mmCIF file of C-alpha atoms in Angstrom:
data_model
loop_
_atom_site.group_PDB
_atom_site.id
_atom_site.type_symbol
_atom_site.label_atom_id
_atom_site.label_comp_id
_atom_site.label_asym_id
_atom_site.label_seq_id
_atom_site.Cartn_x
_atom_site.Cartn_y
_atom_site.Cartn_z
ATOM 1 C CA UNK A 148 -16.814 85.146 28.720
ATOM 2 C CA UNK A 149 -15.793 82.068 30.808
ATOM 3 C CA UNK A 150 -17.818 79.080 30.478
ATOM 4 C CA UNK A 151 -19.711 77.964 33.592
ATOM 5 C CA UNK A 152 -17.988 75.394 35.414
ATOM 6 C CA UNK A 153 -14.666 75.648 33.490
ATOM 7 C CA UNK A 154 -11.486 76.871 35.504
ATOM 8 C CA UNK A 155 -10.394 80.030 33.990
ATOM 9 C CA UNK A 156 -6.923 78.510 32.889
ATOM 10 C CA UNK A 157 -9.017 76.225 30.469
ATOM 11 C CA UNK A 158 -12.156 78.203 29.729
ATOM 12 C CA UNK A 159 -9.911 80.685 27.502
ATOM 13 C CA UNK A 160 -7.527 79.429 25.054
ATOM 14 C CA UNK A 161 -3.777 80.177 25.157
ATOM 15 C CA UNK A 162 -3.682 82.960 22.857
ATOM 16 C CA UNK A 163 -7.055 84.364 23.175
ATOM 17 C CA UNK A 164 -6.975 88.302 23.257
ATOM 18 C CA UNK A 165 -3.655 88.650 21.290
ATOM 19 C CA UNK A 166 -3.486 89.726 17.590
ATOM 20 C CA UNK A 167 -0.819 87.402 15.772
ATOM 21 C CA UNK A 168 0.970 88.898 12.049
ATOM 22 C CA UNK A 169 2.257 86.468 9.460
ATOM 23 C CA UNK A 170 3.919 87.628 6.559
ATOM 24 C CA UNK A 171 4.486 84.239 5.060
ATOM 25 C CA UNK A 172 3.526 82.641 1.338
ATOM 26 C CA UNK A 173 4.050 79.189 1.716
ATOM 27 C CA UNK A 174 2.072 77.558 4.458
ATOM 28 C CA UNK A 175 0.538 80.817 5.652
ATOM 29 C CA UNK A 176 -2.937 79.131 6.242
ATOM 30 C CA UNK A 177 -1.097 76.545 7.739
ATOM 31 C CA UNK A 178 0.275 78.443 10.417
ATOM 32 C CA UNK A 179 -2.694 80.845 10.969
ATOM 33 C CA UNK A 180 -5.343 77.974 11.456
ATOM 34 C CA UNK A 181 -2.900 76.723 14.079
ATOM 35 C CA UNK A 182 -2.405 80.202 15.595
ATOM 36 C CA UNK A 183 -6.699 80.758 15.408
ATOM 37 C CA UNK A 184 -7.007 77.247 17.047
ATOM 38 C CA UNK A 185 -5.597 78.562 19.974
ATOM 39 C CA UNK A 186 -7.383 81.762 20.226
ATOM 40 C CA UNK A 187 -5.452 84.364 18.159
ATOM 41 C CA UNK A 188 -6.529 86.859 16.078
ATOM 42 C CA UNK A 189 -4.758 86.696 12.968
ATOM 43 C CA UNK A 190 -3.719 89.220 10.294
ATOM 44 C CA UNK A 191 -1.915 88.408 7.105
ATOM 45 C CA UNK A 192 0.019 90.476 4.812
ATOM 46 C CA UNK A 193 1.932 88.543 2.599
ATOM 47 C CA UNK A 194 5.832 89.931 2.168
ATOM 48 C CA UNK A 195 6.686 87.453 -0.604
ATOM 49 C CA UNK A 196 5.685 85.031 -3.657
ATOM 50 C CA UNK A 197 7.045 81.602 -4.857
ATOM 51 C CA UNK A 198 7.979 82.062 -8.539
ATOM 52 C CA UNK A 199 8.916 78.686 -10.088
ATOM 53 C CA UNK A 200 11.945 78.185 -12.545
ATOM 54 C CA UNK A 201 10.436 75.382 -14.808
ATOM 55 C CA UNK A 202 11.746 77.756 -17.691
ATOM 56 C CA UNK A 203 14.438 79.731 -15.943
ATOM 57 C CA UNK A 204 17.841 79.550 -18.277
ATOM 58 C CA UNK A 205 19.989 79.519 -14.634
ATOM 59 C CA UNK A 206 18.142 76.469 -13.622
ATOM 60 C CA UNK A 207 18.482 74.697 -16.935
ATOM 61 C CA UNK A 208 22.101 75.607 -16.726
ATOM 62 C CA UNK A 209 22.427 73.697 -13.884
ATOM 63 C CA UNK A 210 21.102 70.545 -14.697
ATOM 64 C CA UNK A 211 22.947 70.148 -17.982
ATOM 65 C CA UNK A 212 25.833 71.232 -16.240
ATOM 66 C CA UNK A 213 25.649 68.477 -13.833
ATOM 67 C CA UNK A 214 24.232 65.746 -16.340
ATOM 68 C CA UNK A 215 27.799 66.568 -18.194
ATOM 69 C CA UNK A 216 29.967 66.324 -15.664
ATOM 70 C CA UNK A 217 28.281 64.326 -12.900
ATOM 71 C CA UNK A 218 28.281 65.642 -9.351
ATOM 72 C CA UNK A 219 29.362 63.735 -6.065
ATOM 73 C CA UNK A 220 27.211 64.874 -3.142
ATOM 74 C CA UNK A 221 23.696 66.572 -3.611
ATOM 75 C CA UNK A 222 22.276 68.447 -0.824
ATOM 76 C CA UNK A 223 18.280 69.015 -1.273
ATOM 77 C CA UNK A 224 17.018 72.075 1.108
ATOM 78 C CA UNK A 225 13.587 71.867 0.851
ATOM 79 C CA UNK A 226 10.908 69.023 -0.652
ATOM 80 C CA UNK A 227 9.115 71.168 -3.015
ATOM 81 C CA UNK A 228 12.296 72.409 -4.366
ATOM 82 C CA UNK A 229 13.831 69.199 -4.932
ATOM 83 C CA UNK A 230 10.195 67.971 -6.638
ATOM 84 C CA UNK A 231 10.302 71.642 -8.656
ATOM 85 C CA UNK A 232 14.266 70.366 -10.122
ATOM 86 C CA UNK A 233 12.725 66.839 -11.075
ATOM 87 C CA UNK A 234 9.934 68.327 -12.644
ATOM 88 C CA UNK A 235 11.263 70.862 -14.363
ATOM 89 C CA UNK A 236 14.170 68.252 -16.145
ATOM 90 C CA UNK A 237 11.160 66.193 -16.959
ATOM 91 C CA UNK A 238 9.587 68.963 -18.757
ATOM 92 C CA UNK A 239 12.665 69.413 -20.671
ATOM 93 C CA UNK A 240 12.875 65.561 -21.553
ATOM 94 C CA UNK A 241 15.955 65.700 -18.868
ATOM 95 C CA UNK A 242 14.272 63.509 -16.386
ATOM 96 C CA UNK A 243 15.125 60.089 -16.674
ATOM 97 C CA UNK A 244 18.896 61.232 -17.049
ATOM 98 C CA UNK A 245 18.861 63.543 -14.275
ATOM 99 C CA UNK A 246 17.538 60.908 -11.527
ATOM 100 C CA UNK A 247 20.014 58.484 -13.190
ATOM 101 C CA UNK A 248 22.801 60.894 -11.790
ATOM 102 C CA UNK A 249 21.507 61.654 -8.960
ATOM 103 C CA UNK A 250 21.155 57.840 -8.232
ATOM 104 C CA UNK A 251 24.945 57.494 -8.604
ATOM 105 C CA UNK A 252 25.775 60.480 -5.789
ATOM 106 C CA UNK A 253 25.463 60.897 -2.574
ATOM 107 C CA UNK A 254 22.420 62.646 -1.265
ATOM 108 C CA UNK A 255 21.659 64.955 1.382
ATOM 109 C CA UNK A 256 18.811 65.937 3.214
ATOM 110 C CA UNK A 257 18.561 68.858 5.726
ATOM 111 C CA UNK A 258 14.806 67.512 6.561
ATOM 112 C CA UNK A 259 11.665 65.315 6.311
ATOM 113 C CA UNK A 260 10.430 66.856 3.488
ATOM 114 C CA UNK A 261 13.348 67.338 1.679
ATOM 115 C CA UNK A 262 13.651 63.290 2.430
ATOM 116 C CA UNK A 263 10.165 62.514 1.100
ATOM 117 C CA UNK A 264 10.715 64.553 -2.185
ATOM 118 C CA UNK A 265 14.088 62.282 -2.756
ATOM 119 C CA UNK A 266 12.317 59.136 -1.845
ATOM 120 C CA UNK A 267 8.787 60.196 -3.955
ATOM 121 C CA UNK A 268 11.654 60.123 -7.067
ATOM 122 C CA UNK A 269 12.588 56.819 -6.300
ATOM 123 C CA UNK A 270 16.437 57.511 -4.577
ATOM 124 C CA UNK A 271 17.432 57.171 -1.509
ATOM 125 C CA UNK A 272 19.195 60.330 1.099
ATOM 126 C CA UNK A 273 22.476 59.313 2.678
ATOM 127 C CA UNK A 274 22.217 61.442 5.176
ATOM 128 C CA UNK A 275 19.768 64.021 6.888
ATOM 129 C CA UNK A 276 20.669 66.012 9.786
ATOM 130 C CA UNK A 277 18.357 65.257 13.367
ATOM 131 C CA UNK A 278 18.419 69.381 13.949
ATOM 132 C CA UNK A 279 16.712 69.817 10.422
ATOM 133 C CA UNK A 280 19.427 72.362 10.043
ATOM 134 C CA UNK A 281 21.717 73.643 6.950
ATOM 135 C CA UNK A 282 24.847 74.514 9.028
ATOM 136 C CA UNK A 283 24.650 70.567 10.969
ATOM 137 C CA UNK A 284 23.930 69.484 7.370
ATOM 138 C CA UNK A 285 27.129 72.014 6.336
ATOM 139 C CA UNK A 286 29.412 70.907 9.143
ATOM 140 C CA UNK A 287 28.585 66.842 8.462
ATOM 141 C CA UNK A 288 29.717 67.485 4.592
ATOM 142 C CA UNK A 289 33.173 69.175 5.671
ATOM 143 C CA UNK A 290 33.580 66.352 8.087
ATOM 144 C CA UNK A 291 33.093 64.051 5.257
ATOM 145 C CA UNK A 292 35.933 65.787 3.438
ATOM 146 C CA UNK A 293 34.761 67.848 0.297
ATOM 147 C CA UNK A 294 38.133 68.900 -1.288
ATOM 148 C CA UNK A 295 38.332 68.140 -4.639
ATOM 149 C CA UNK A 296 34.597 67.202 -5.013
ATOM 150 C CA UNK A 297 31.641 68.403 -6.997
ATOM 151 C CA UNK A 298 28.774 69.219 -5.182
ATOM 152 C CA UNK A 299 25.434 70.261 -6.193
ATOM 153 C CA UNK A 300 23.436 72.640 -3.549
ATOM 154 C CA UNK A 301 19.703 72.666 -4.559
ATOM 155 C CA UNK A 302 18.812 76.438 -3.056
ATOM 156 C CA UNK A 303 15.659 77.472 -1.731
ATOM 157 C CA UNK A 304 14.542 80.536 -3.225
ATOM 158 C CA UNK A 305 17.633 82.857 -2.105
ATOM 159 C CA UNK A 306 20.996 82.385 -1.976
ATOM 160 C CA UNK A 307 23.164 80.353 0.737
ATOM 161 C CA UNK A 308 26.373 82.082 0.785
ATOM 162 C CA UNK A 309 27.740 80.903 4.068
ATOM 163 C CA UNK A 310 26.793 76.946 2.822
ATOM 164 C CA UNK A 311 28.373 77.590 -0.130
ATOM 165 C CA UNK A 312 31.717 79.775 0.434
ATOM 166 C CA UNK A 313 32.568 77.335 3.042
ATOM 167 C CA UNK A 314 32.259 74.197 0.952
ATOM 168 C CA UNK A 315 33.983 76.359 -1.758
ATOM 169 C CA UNK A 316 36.582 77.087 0.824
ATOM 170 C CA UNK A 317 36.871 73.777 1.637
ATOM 171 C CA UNK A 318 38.064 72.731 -1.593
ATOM 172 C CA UNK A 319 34.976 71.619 -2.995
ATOM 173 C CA UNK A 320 33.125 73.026 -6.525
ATOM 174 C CA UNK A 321 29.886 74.238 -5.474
ATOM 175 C CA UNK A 322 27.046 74.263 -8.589
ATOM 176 C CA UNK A 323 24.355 76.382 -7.127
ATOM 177 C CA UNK A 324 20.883 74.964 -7.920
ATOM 178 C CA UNK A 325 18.328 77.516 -8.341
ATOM 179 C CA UNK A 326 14.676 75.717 -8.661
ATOM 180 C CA UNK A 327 12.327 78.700 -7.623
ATOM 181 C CA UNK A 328 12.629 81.990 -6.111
ATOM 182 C CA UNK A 329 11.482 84.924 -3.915
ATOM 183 C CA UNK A 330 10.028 87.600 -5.110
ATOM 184 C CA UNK A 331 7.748 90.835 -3.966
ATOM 185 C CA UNK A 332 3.784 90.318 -3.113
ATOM 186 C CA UNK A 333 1.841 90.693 -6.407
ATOM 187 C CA UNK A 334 -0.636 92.652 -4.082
ATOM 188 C CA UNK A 335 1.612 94.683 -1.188
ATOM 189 C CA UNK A 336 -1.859 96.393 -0.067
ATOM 190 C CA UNK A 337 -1.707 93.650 2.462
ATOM 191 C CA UNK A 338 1.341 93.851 3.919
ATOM 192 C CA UNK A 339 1.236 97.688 3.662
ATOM 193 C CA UNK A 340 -1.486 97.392 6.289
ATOM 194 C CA UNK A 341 0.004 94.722 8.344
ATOM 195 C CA UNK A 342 3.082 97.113 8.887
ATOM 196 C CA UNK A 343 0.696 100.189 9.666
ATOM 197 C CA UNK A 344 -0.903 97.800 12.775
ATOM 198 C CA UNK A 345 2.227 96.884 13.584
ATOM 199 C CA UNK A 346 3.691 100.069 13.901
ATOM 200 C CA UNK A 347 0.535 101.317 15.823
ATOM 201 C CA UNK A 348 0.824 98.597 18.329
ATOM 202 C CA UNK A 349 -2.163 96.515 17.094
ATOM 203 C CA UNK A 350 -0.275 93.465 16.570
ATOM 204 C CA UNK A 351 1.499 91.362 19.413
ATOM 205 C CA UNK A 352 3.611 88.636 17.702
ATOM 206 C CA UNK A 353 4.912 88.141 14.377
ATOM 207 C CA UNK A 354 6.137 84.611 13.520
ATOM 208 C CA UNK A 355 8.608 84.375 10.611
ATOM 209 C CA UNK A 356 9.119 81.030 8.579
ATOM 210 C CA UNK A 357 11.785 82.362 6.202
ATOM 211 C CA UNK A 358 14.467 84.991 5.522
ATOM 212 C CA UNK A 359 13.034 86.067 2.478
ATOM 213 C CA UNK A 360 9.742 87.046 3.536
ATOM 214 C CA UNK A 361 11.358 88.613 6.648
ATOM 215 C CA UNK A 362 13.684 90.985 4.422
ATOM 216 C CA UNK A 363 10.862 91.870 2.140
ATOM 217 C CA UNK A 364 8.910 93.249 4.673
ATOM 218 C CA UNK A 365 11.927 95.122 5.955
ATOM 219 C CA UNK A 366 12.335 96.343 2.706
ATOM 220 C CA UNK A 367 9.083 97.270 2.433
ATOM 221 C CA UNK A 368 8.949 99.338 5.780
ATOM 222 C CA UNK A 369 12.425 101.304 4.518
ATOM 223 C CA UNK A 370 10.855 102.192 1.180
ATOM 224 C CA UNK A 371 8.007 103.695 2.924
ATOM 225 C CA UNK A 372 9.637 105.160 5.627
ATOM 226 C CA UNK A 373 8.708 103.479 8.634
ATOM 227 C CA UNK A 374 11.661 100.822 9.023
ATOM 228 C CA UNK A 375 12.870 102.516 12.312
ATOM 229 C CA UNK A 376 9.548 102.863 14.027
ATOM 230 C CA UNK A 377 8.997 98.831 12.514
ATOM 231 C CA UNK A 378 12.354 98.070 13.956
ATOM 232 C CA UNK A 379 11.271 100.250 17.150
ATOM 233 C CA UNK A 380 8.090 97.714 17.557
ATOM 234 C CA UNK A 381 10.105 94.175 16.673
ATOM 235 C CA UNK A 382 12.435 95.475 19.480
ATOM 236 C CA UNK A 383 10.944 96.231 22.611
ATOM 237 C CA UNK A 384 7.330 95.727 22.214
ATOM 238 C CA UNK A 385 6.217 92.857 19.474
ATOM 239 C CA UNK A 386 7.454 89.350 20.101
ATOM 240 C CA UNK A 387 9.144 87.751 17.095
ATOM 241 C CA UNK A 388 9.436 83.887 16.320
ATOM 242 C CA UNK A 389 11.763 82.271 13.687
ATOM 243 C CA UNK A 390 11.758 78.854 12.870
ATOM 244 C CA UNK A 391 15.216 78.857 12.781
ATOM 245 C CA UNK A 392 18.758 81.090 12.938
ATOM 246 C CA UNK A 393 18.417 81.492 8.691
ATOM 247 C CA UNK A 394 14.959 82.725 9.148
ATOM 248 C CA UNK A 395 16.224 85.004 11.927
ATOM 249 C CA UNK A 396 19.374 86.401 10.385
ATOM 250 C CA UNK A 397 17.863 89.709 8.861
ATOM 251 C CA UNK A 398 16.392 90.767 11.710
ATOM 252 C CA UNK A 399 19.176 89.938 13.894
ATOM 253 C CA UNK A 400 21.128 92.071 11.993
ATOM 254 C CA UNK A 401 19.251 95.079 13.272
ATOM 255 C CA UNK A 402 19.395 93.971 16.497
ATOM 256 C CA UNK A 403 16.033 92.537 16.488
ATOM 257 C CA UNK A 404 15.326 89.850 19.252
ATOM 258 C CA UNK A 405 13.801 86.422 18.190
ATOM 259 C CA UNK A 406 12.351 83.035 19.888
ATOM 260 C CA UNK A 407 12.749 80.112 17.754
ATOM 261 C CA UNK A 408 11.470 76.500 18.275
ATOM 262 C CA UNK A 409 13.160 73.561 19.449
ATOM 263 C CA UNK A 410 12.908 72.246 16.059
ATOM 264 C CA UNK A 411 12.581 73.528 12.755
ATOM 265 C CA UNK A 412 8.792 72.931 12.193
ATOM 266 C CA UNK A 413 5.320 74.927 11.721
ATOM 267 C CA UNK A 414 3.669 73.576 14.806
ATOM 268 C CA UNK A 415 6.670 73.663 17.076
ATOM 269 C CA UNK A 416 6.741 77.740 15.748
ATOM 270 C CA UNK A 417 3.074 78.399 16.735
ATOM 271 C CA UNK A 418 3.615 76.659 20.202
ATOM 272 C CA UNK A 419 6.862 78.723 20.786
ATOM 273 C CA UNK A 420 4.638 81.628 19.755
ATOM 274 C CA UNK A 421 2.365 80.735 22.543
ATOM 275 C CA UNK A 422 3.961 80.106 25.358
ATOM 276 C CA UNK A 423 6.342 82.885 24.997
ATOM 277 C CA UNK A 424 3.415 85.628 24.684
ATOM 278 C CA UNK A 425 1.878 83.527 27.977
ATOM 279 C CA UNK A 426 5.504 84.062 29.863
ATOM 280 C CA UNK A 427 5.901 87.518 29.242
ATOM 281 C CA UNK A 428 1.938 89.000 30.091
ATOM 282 C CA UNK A 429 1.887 90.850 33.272
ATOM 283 C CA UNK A 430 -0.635 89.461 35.957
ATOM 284 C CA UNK A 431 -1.358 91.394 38.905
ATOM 285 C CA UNK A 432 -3.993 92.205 41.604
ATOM 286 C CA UNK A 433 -6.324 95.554 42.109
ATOM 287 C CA UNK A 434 -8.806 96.425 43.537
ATOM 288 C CA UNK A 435 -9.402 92.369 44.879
ATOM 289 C CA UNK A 436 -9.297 91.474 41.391
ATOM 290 C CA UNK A 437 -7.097 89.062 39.238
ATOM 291 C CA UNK A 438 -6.199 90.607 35.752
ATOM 292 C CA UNK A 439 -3.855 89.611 33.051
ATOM 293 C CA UNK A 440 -3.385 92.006 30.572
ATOM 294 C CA UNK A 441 -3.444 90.000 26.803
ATOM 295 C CA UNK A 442 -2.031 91.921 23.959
ATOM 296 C CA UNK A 443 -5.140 93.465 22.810
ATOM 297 C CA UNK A 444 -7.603 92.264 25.728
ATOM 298 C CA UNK A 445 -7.708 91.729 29.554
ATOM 299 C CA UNK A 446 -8.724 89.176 31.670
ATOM 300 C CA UNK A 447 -10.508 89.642 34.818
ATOM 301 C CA UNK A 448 -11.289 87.238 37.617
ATOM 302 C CA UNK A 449 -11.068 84.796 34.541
ATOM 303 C CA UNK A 450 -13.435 87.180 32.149
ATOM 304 C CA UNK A 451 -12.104 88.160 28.970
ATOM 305 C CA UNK A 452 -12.418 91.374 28.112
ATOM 306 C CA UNK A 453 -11.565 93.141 24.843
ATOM 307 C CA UNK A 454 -10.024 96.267 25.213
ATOM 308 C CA UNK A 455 -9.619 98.953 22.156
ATOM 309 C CA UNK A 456 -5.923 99.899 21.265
ATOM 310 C CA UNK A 457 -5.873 103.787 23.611
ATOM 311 C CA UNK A 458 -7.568 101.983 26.627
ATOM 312 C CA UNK A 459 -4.864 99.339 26.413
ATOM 313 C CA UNK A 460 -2.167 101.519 26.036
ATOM 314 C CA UNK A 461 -3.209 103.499 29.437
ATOM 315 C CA UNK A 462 -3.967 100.309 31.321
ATOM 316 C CA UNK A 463 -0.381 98.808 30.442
ATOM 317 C CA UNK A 464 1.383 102.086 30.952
ATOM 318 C CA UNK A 465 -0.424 101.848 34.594
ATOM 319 C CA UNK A 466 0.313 98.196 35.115
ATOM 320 C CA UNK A 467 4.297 98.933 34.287
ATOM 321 C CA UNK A 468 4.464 100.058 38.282
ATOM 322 C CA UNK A 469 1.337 99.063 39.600
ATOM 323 C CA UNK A 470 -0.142 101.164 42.503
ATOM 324 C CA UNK A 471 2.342 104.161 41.368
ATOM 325 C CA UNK A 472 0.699 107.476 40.242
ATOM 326 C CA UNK A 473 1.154 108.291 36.398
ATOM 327 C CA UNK A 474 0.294 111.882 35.410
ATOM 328 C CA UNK A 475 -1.725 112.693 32.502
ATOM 329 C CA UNK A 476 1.460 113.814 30.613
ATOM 330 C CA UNK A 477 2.454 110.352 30.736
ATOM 331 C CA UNK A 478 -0.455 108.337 29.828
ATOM 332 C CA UNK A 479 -0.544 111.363 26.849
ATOM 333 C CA UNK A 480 2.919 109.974 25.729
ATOM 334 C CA UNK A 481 1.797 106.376 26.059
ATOM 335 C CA UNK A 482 -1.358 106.675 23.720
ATOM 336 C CA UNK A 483 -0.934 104.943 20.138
ATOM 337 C CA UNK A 484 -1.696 108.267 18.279
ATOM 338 C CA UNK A 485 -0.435 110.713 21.327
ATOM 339 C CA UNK A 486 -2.986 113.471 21.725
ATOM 340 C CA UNK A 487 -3.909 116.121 24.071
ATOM 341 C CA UNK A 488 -4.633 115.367 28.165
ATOM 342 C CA UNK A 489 -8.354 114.992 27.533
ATOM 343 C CA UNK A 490 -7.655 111.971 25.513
ATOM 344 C CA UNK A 491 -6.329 110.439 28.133
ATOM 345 C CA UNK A 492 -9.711 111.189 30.420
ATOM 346 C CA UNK A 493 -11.503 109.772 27.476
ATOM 347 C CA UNK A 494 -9.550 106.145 27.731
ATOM 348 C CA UNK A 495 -9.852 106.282 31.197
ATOM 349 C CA UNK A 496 -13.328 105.880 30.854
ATOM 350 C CA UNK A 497 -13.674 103.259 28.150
ATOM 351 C CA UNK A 498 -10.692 101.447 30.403
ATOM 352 C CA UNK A 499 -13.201 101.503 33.050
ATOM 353 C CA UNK A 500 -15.949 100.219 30.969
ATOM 354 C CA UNK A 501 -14.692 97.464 29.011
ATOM 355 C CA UNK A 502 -12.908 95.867 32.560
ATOM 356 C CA UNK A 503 -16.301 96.226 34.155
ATOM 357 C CA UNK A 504 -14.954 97.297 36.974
ATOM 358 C CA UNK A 505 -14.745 101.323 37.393
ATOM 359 C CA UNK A 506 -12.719 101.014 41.015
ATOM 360 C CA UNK A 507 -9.420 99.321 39.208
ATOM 361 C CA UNK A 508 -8.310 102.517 37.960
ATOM 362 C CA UNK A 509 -7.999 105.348 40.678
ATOM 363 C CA UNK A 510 -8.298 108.827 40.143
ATOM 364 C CA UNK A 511 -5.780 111.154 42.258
ATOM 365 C CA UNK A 512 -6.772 114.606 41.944
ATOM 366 C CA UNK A 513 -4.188 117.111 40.167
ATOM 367 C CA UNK A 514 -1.897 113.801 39.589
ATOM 368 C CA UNK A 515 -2.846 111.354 37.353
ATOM 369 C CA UNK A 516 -3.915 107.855 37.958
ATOM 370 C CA UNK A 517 -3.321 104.535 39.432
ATOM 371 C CA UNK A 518 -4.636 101.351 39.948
ATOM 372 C CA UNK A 519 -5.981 100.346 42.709
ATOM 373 C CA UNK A 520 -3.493 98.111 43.934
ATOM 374 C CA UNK A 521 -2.679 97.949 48.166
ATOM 375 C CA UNK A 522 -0.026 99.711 49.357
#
């Protein structure tokens, strides 16, 4: 309901009557307070866990590799990655001699946390990128001039092949710093059910804060068999956010379309999330009345009304070319579940109901419906 006295533009938030999925680990509350805050509905279904190396033979490797022969450049990726490496030499009575090295090379930063980690362990960054970014963090390193140098890449959680064949190729030797990594949900019940609301069109948006969690749940979805009808969804009907091209890369390889931030951060994500589900909802006029159809709601004459998941499919199958005549077959096709013609009459009805307002939606006799837009 609006409030008395409140314009309708501020009485309902931003996101109110839109159903938001996150799939990530790592900041997930984070993100969803920030989503609910602004009115969403949020569902999470976590695609991925964090499982630390503090005991992992690769990452030991690595450190006594480059505490033997001493490194020139370090590039730290993310802050708690960078505090994970520090941690985990201290655990293995490495510490003191690892920041010692690190104290004589040059460090890089691709952001603030990554900065606040290096400063926490006492050293300073050389240099950290404005964009935030691994490939203006990449392109400032082969500027530098990297042939003939060792350089240490502190990874975070997968593997940076592009970063790292192009330093390589560059004349540089990589040693690939693994401090933690990605792995499955403990519990995929979650997710399992995120991907079934997806699917069913119960979920508008689905903001992505790394490529990990993104390929798990695409992983998930092909295991299961429902990767082309997810991929059907992410394409032409769910909006997807990435806070940044790495996050976006495995669902731009299916040809998946993503918004992403100016800049590389949780809150710039959940605006970008919000004002592009704002740009894209369809506002029109019937029957003298202002609606604006939400993902899973509508708002009349600045009322918002919740709308159940067949109802909402008819009214935006209606709304596609409003005042035109859709037949029964139609609206059949459009319904989440499909059905028979009388399930169509049946969301007609609860359309009617839940808008308050049983003259928006027009019955033409041995056609179909329309609303009741003028001609």
């Amino acid at each position: 309901m609006t409030a008395p006295g409140l314009p309708p533009d501020t009485a309902i938030p931003p996101l109110a009557g839109f159903a938001v999925g996150i799939t990530a680990a790592r900041r997930a509350d984070e993100l969803g307070a920030l989503l609910v805050r602004k009115g969403a509905t949020v569902r999470y279904g976590p695609a991925i866990r964090i499982v630390p190396l503090a005991d992992d033979t690769e990452l030991h490797a690595a450190t006594t590799g480059l505490l033997r022969d001493p490194v020139d450049a370090v590039v730290a990726t993310t802050g708690i990655g960078f505090r994970g490496w520090v941690e985990a030499a201290e655990g293995w009575g490495l510490g003191e001699e690892l920041l010692n090295q690190l104290n004589k090379a040059t460090l890089l930063a691709r952001g603030p946390k990554a900065r606040g980690a290096i400063r926490a362990a006492g050293l300073q960054e050389q240099y950290s990128p404005a964009s935030e970014s691994n490939a203006e963090l990449l392109q400032h390193l082969l500027e530098s001039g990297v042939d003939g140098q060792r350089v240490a890449v502190q990874l975070h959680g997968e593997p940076l092949p592009y970063f790292v064949d192009s330093l390589r190729a560059a004349g540089a030797e990589v040693i690939e710093v693994p401090v933690y990594r990605w792995v499955g949900p403990a519990d995929p019940g979650p997710l399992d059910r995120l991907l079934d609301a997806v699917v069913d069109g119960a979920i508008d948006a689905m903001p992505f804060t790394s490529a990990p969690a993104a390929a798990s749940m695409l992983a998930m979805a092909k295991r299961t068999g429902r990767r082309a009808a997810l991929v059907d969804a992410l394409t032409h009907r769910v909006l997807v956010a990435c806070v940044g091209p790495i996050t976006a890369a495995p669902l731009a390889a299916l040809g998946i379309p993503t918004v992403q931030p100016a800049r590389a951060r949780i809150g710039a994500l959940a605006r970008t999330v919000a004002q592009s589900l704002m740009e894209r909802t369809p506002r029109l006029c019937a029957a003298g009345r202002e609606i604006e159809l939400r993902g899973q709601a509508a708002i009349v004459d600045g009322q918002l009304c919740e709308v159940a998941p067949a109802p909402m499919a008819v009214l935006r199958a209606l709304a596609r070319e409003p005042g035109r005549v859709v037949s029964r077959r139609e609206l059949t096709a459009a319904l989440p579940s499909g059905g028979e013609e009388h399930a169509v009459e049946t969301a007609i009805g609860r359309l009617r109901t839940s808008l308050g307002e049983g003259k928006l939606v027009q019955t033409v006799v041995k056609r179909g419906y329309r609303l009741a837009v003028a001609r």
